[in-house]
Structure formats: structure tokens, C-alpha cells
Tab-separated table of C-alpha atoms and ligand atoms in Angstrom:
chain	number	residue	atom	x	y	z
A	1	UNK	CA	45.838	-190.291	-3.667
A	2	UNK	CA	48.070	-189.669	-6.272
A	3	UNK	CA	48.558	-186.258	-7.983
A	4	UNK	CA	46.751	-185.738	-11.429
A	5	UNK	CA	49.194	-187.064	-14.659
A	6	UNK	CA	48.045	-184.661	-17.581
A	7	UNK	CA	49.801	-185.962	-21.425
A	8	UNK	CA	50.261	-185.097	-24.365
A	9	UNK	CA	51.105	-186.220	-28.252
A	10	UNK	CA	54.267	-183.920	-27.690
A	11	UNK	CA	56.823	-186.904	-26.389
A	12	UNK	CA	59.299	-184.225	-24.874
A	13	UNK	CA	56.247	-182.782	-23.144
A	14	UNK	CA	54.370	-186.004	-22.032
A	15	UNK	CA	57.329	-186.623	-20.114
A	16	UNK	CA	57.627	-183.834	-18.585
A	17	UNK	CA	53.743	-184.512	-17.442
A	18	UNK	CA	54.850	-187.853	-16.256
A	19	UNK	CA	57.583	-185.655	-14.250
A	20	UNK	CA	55.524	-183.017	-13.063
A	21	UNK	CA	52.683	-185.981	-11.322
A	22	UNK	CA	55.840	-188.060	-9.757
A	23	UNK	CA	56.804	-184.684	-8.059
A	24	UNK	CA	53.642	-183.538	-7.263
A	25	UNK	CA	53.081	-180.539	-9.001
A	26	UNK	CA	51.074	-179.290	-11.755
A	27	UNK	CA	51.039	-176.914	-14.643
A	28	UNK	CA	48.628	-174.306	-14.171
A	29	UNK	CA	47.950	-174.432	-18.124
A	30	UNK	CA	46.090	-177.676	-18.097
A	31	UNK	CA	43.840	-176.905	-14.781
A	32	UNK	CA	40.325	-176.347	-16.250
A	33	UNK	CA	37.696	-174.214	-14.701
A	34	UNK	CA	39.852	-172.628	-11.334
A	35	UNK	CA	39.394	-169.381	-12.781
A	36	UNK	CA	35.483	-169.013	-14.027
A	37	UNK	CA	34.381	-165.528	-15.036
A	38	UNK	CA	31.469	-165.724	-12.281
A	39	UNK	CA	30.960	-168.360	-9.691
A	40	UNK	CA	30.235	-171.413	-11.233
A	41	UNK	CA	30.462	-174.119	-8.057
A	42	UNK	CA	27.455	-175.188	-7.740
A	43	UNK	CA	23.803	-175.678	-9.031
A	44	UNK	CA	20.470	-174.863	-7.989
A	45	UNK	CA	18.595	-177.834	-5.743
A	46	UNK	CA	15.549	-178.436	-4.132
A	47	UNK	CA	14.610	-181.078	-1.560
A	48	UNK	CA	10.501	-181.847	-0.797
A	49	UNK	CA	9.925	-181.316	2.508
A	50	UNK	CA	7.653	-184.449	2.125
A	51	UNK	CA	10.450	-186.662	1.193
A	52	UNK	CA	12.556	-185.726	3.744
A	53	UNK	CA	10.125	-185.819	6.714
A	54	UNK	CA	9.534	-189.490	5.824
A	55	UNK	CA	12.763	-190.232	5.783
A	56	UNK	CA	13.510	-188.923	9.126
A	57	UNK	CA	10.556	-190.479	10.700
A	58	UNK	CA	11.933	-193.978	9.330
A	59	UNK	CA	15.266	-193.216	10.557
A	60	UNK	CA	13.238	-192.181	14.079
A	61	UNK	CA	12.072	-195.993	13.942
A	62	UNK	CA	15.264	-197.655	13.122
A	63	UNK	CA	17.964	-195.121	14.099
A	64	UNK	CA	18.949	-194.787	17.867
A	65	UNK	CA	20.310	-191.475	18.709
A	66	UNK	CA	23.238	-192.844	20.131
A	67	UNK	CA	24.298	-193.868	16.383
A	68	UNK	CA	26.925	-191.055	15.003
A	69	UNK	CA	27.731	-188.353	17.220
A	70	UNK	CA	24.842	-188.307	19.348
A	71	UNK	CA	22.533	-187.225	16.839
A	72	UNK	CA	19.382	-188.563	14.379
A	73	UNK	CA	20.079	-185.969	11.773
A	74	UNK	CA	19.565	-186.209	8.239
A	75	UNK	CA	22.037	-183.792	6.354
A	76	UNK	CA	20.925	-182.239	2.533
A	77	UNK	CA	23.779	-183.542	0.307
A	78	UNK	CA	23.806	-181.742	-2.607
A	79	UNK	CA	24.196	-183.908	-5.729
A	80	UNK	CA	26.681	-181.373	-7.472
A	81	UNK	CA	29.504	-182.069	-3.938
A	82	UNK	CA	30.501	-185.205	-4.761
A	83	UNK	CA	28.815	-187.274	-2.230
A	84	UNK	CA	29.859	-185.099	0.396
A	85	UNK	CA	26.864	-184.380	3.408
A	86	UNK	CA	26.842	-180.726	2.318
A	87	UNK	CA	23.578	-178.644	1.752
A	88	UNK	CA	26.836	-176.202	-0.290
A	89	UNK	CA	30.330	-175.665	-0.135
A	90	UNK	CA	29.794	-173.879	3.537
A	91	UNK	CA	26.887	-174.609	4.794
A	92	UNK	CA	25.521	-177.805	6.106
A	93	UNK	CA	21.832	-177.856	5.835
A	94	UNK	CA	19.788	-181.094	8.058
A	95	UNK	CA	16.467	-182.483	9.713
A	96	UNK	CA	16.993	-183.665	12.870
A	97	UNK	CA	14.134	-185.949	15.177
A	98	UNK	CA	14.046	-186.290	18.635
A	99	UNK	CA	11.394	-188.759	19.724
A	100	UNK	CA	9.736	-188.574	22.922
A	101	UNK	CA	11.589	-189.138	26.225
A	102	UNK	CA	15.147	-188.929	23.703
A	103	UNK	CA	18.209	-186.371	24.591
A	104	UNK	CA	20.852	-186.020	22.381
A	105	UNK	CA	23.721	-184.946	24.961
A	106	UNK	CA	25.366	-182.229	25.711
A	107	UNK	CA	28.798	-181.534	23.341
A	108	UNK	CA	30.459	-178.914	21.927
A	109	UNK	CA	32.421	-177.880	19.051
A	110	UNK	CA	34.376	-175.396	17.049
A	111	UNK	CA	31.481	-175.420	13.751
A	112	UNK	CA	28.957	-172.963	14.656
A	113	UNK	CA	25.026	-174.049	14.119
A	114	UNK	CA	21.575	-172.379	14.481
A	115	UNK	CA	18.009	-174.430	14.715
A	116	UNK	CA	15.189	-173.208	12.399
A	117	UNK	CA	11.763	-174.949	13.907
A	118	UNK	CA	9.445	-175.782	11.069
A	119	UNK	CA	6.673	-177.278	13.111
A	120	UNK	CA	6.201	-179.003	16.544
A	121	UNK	CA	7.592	-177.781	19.856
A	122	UNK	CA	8.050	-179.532	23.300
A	123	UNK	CA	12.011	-180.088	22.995
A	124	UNK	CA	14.265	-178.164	25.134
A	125	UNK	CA	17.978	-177.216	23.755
A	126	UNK	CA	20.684	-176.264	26.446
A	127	UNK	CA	23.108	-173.771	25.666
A	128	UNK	CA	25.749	-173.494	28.340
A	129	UNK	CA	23.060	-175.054	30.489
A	130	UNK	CA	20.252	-171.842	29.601
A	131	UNK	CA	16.712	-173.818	28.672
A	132	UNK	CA	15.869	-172.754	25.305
A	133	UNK	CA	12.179	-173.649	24.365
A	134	UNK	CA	11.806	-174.289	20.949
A	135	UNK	CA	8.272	-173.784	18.919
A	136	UNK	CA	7.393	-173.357	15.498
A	137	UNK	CA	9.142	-170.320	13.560
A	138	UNK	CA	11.723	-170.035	16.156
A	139	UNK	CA	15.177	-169.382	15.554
A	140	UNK	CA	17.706	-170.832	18.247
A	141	UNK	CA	21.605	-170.383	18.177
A	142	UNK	CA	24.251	-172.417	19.525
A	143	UNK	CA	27.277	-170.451	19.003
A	144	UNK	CA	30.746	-172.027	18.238
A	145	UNK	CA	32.403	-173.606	21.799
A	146	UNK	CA	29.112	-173.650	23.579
A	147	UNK	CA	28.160	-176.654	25.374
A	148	UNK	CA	24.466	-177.719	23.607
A	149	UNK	CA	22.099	-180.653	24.272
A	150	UNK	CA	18.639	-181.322	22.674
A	151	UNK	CA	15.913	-182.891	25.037
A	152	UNK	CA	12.376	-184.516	24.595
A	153	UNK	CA	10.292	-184.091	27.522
A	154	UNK	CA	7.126	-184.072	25.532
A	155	UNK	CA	5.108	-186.968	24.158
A	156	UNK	CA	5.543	-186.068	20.349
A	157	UNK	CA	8.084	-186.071	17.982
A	158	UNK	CA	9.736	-183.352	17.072
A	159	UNK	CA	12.061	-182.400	13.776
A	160	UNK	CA	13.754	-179.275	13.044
A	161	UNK	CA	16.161	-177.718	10.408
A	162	UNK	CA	19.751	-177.465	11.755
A	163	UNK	CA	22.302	-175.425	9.622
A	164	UNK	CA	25.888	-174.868	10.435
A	165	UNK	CA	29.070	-173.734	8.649
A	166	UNK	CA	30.683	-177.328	9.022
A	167	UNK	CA	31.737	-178.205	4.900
A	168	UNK	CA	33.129	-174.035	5.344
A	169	UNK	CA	35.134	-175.005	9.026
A	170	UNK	CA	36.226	-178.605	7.494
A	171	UNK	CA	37.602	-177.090	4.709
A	172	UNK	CA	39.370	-174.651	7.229
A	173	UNK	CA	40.647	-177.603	8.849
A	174	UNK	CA	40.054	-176.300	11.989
A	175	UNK	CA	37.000	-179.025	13.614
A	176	UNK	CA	37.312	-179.475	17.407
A	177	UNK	CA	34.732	-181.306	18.979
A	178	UNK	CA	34.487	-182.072	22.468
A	179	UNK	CA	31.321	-184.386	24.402
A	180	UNK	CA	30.143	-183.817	27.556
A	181	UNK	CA	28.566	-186.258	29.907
A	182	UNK	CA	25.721	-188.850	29.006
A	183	UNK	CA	23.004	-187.374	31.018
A	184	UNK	CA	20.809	-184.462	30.959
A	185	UNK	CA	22.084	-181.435	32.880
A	186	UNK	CA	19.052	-180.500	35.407
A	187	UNK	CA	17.106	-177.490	34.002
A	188	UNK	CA	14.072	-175.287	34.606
A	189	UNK	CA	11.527	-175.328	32.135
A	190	UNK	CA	11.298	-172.041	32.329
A	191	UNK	CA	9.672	-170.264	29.344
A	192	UNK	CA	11.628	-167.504	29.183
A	193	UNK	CA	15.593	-168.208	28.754
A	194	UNK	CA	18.778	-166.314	30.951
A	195	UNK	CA	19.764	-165.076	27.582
A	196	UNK	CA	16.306	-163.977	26.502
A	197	UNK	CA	15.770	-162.245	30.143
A	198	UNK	CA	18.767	-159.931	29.803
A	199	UNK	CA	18.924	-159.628	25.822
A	200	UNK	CA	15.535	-160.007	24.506
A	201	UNK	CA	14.302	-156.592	25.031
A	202	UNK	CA	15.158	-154.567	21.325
A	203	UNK	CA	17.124	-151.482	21.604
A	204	UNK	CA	18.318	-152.662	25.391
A	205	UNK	CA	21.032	-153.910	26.136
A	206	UNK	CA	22.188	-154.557	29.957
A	207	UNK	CA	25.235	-152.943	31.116
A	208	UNK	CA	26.661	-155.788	33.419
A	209	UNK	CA	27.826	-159.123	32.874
A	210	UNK	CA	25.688	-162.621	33.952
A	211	UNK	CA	26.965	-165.557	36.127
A	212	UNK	CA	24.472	-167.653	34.681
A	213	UNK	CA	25.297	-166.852	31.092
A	214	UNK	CA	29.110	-167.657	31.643
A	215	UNK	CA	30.136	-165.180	29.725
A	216	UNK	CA	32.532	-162.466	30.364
A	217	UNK	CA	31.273	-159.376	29.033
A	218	UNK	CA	27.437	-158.414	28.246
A	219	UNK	CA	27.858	-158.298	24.492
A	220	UNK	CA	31.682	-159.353	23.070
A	221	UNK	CA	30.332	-159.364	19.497
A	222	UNK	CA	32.068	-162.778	18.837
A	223	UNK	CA	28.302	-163.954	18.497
A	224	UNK	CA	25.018	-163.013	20.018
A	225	UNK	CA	24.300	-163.234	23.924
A	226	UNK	CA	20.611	-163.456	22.420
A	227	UNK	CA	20.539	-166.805	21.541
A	228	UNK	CA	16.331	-167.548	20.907
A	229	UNK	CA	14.653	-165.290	18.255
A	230	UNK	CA	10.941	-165.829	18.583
A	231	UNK	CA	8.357	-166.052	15.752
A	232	UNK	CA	6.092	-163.931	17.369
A	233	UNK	CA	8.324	-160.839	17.600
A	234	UNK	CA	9.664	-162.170	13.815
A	235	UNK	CA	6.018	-162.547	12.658
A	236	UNK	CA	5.197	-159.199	14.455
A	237	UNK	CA	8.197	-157.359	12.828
A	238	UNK	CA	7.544	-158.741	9.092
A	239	UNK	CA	3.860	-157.555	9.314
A	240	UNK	CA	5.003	-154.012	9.807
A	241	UNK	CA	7.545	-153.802	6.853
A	242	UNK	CA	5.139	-155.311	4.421
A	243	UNK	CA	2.933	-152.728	5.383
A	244	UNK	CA	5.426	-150.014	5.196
A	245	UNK	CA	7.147	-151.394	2.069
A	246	UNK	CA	3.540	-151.431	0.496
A	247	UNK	CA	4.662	-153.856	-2.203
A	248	UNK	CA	3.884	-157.166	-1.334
A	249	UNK	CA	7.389	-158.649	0.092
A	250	UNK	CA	9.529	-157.352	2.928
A	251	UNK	CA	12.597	-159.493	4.868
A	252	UNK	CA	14.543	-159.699	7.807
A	253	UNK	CA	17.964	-159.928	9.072
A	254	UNK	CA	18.657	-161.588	13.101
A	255	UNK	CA	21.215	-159.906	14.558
A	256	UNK	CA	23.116	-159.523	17.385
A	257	UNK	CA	21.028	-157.284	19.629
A	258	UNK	CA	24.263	-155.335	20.702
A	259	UNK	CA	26.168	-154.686	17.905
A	260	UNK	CA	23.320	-155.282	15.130
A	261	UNK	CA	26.114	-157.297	13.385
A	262	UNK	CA	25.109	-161.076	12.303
A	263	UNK	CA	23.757	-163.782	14.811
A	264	UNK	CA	27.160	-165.705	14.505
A	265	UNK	CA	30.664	-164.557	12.328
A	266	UNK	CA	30.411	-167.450	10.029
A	267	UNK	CA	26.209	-167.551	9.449
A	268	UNK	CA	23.503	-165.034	8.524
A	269	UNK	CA	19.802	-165.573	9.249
A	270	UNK	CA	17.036	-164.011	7.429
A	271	UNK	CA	13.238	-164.168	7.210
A	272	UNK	CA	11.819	-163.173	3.606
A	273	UNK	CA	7.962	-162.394	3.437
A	274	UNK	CA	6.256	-162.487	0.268
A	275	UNK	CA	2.138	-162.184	0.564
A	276	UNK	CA	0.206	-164.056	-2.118
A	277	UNK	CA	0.799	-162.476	-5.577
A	278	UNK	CA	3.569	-160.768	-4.514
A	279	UNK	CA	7.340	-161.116	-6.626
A	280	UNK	CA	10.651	-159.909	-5.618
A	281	UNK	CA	13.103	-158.335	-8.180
A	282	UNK	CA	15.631	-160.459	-9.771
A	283	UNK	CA	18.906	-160.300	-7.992
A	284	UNK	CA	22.294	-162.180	-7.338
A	285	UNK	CA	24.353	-162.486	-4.600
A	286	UNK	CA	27.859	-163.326	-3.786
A	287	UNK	CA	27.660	-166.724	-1.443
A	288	UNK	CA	25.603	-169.191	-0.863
A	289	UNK	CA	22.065	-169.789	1.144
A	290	UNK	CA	19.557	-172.220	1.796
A	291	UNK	CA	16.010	-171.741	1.892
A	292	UNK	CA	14.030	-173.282	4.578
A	293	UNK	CA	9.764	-172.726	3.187
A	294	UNK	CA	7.910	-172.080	6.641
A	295	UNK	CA	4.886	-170.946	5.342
A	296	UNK	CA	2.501	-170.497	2.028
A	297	UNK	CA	3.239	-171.932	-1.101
A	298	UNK	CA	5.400	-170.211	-4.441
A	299	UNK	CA	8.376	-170.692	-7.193
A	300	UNK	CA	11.787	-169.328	-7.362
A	301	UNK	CA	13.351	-168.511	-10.495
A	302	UNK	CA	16.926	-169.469	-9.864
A	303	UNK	CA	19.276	-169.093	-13.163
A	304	UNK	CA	16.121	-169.344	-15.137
A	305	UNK	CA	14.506	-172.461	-14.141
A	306	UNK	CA	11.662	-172.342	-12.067
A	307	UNK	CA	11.508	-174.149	-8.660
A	308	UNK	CA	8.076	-174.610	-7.160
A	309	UNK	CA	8.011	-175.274	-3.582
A	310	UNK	CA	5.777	-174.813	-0.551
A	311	UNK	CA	6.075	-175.104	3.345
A	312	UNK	CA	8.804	-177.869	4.180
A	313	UNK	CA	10.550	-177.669	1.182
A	314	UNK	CA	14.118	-176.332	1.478
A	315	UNK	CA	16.419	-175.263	-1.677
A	316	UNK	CA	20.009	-173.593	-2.350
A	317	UNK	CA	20.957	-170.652	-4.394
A	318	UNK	CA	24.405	-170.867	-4.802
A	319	UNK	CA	27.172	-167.847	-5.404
A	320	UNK	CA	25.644	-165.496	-8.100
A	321	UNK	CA	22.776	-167.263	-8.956
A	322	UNK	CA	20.110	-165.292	-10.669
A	323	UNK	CA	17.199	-165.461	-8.181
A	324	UNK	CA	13.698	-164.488	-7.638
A	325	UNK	CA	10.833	-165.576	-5.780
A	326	UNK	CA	7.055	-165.362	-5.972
A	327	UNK	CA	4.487	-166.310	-3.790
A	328	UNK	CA	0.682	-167.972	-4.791
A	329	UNK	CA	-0.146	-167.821	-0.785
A	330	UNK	CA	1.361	-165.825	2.139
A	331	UNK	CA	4.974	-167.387	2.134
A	332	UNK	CA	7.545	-167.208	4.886
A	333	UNK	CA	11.122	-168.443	3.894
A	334	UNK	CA	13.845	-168.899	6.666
A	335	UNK	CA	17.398	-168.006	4.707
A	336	UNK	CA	20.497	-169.131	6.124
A	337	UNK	CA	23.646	-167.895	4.274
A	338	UNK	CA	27.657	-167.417	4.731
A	339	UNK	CA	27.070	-163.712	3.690
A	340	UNK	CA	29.139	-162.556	7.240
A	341	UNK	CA	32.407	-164.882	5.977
A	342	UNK	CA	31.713	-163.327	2.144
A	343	UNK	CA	32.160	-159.937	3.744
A	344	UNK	CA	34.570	-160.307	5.999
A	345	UNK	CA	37.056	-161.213	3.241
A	346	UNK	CA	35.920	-157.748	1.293
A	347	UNK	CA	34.178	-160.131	-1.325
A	348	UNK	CA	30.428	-159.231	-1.016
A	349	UNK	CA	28.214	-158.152	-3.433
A	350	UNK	CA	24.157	-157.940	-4.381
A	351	UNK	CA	22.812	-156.882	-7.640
A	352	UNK	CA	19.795	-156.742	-9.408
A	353	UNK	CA	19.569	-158.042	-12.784
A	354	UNK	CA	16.859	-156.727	-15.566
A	355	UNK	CA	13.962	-158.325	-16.037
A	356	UNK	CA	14.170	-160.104	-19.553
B	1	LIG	O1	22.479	-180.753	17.093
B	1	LIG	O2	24.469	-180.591	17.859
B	1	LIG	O3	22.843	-181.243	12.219
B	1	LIG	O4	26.474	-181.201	16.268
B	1	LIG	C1	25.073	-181.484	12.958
B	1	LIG	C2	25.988	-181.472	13.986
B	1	LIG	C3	23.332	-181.034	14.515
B	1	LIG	C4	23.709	-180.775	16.921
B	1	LIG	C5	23.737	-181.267	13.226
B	1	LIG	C6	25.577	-181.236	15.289
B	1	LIG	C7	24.227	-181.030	15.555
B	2	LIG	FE1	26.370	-180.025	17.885
């Protein structure tokens, strides 16, 4: 690659240009764009959860998972990145399939990554060797370093959303990856998890440390001990805030159960509720997210073009976008976001914009 040669009619100048590219630098006064007024990165996309279903469950028939990195995942590239596999300029958004009988083994790596089951169940992830059942509406971490695995037992397929802060951790330059061994570590299918035994009470936390969690301290607030959030206590929690809100939408944020902070530093997880007929305000936000439908059927108003979508369907609102969402039938929408990275740099920011 060769640095950018800007010109001009000015002789004197053009060769300075000419200068400037053959010592790789560049004036400031001809870059374009580097300072917008408001985020400008990226547009608004939607992918049909139809589409993309097929597509896995062709790649199921003539994919291995032994093909790139031990996975059969299928990652949302947004047209507006240049080819690149990212759902935005942080977050990678992808299905993944796991047929019957298939594990995709045990590694680990520095990008951090949570699972978001849409339908199905029967597969098993392993997070530092803890069984984590996985069923629809469930939300399971695997933290940054920890050793994870996916495994079929069952006799269905099964496909689930993965999203990680990869594009945000590649553009850090700072990727390690690491695989483990070939074969499944032995496990108990046990329903309940280490992690979900001594973290998955709310408002208790235990005081000492776990062998079996191989983890120092209880709670370091690097990320969550809790590493399975459950649709039934998600479902359970949702149903009370509608109620309470009394306006026909209500969300959620997982957190870590001992410092209420976000599931993991780089990603935030919410669940939005909107009941049929119900609208939320019109508001932007600093940072990016992806919207995984679980449930119902609605459209999004996202810098004023309208985005119909219903359960499958996943779509980004970038930086600043203009966004609201209504529902025509009880809609659940999983949100994955790099609000924790926004804030941590002092950069984050909500508002709501008037109604026009
Ligand atoms: O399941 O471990 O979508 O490492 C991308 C990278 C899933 C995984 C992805 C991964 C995984
Ligand atoms: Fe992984």
C-alpha cells in the first residue's frame, strides 16, 4: 500500500503533493470527512432472519466445522465496511450451526463474545470446563481468555447469534488466540452451571472463591462470574417493568451480578420489550448496537427510514442514529452494543429527539 498522492493545478503545490505521498505523510487540508459534525460511519442495515437461516443450513450441508477456526459461523458484513466480516466498526454480529453429534473445540482468545439463542436448545458450551445449557432466549458469556467449546449432543440442529467485540479488538491490534485440544473435555450435563450455582441467585453474592470456577476472587469485576442469563428470569423480569412502566415498552440491562456493571468491559447486553401497539420515544445514542428480533413482529425508524422486521431478523443502529421502534405483536429484541467501551473513554451520551 502506498500512501494517498493528492494534486493540484498549482505546479509548485502538486509537487509538493508528489513529495508529501513519497514521504508518507499527508496534509490534513485535503483529508475529507475525519472530522464530521455527528457520527457519520456507518448506515442503518437489516438482515432477514430467513435469508440467513438458509444460508447457514446450506453451509451446515457443505461446510465441515473443522473449516476456519473451528467454527460454521456466518458473520453479518455490513455493506457500508468495505467487505470487511463486521456486523459495525466494533462489533461482530454471526449465526453459527452446530449439527448433531458436532463440537467445535475448545479455544480461547483475547476478543470477548456472548451467545444470544434465538431458537433450539440441546448444545452444551464449556466455559473453563462449566456446562452451560443453552435454550431459547438465553444469554451465555464467554468472557475474554476463557477456554470455550460448543457441543451437540442432541439430534437437532442448532443455530445461535454470536456477537463479540472482534472488528473493535482488531483494530486495537491486540488478537491473541490460543486452541486447545481436539476433543471434548468430559462434562456433566448438569442443568444448572458452577457459575449459575454460586452467582445466579439476584442480590447474592457468595463471599468465597470456587475451585471449580478457576477464578481467583468471587467477583473481580473484569467480567461477570455469572456467565448464563436465563429467559425465564429475563422473561419474568420484563413482565414486571411493563407493568410498572404502564406504557407499553420496558428494557433490560445484564449485568454483572456483583458489581451491577456490564456483562463484559467491551459489550453491553440488553433486552427491549415492546407489547403490540406499543412505540418507544425517538432517541440517539453514542455507539453502535445490533438488534437481534426474538419475538413478535414491528418497524424501527432509524434516521427516518422505516425498517420492518420480525423474529430472526437482526439490524444495526449505528453511532447517533435517530431511532425508534414499534411493535404490531408482543416483540422481544436482544441489543448488543459497545456502550461500556463508549463510556469508559468519557464519550457516552443518549438523547431524545422531538417527534416531527
Ligand atoms: O464460538 O468461539 O462467531 O471464536 C466468532 C469467533 C464464534 C466461537 C464466532 C469465535 C466464535
Ligand atoms: Fe471463540
Amino acid at each position: 500500500m502506498s500512501t494517498t498522492r493528492f494534486s493540484s493545478d498549482d505546479g509548485d503545490l502538486d509537487k509538493l503533493y508528489e513529495d508529501f505521498a513519497r514521504e508518507d505523510v499527508q496534509p490534513l487540508w485535503t483529508q475529507h470527512g475525519l472530522l464530521p459534525a455527528t457520527p457519520d460511519g456507518l448506515s442503518p442495515f437489516l438482515w432477514k432472519g430467513a435469508t440467513l437461516r438458509q444460508l447457514a443450513e446450506r453451509a451446515g450441508d457443505l461446510v465441515g466445522i473443522d473449516r476456519g477456526g473451528d467454527r460454521r459461523v456466518i458473520s453479518l458484513s455490513h455493506p457500508g465496511l468495505n467487505g470487511l466480516p463486521f456486523a459495525t466498526h466494533t462489533l461482530w454480529g454471526a449465526l453459527q450451526y452446530l449439527k448433531p453429534g458436532e463440537l467445535a473445540p475448545a479455544h480461547r482468545h483475547s476478543p470477548a463474545a456472548l451467545r444470544f439463542v434465538t431458537e433450539g436448545e440441546g448444545v452444551w458450551t464449556l466455559v473453563n470446563g462449566d456446562p452451560l445449557a443453552m435454550g431459547p432466549g438465553d444469554v451465555i458469556l464467554t468472557p475474554s481468555y476463557t477456554w470455550h467449546e460448543h457441543h451437540n449432543p442432541g439430534k437437532a440442529p442448532m443455530i445461535w447469534f454470536d456477537g463479540l467485540d472482534l472488528p473493535l479488538i482488531r483494530n486495537l491490534d491486540a488478537v491473541f488466540f490460543e486452541p486447545g485440544p481436539d476433543t471434548l473435555s468430559p462434562y456433566d450435563p448438569v442443568a444448572t452451571s458452577e457459575s449459575e450455582r454460586r452467582y445466579g441467585t439476584s442480590g447474592l453474592v457468595p463471599l468465597s472463591p470456587s475451585d471449580a470456577l478457576k477464578v481467583e476472587a468471587p467477583a473481580s469485576g473484569v467480567h461477570s462470574r455469572l456467565l448464563a442469563y436465563r429467559w425465564a428470569d429475563t422473561d419474568a423480569a420484563l413482565t414486571r417493568l411493563v407493568s410498572a412502566a404502564g406504557n407499553g415498552y420496558a428494557s433490560v440491562r445484564f449485568s454483572d451480578p456483583a458489581t451491577g456493571r456490564d456483562v463484559m468491559p467491551t459489550l453491553r447486553a440488553e433486552m427491549h420489550r415492546i407489547a403490540a401497539g406499543g412505540k418507544t420515544p425517538t432517541t440517539r445514542t453514542v455507539g453502535s448496537s445490533v438488534w437481534v428480533v426474538y419475538r413478535g413482529e414491528g418497524t424501527s425508524v432509524l434516521n427516518g427510514e422505516r425498517y420492518d422486521w420480525k423474529a430472526g431478523d437482526i439490524f444495526v443502529v449505528p453511532s447517533w442514529a435517530a431511532a425508534s421502534h414499534a411493535a404490531t405483536s408482543d416483540a422481544d429484541i436482544f441489543v448488543l452494543s459497545d456502550g461500556p467501551v463508549i463510556e469508559a473513554v468519557g464519550l457516552g451520551g443518549t438523547e431524545t429527539v422531538a417527534e416531527s
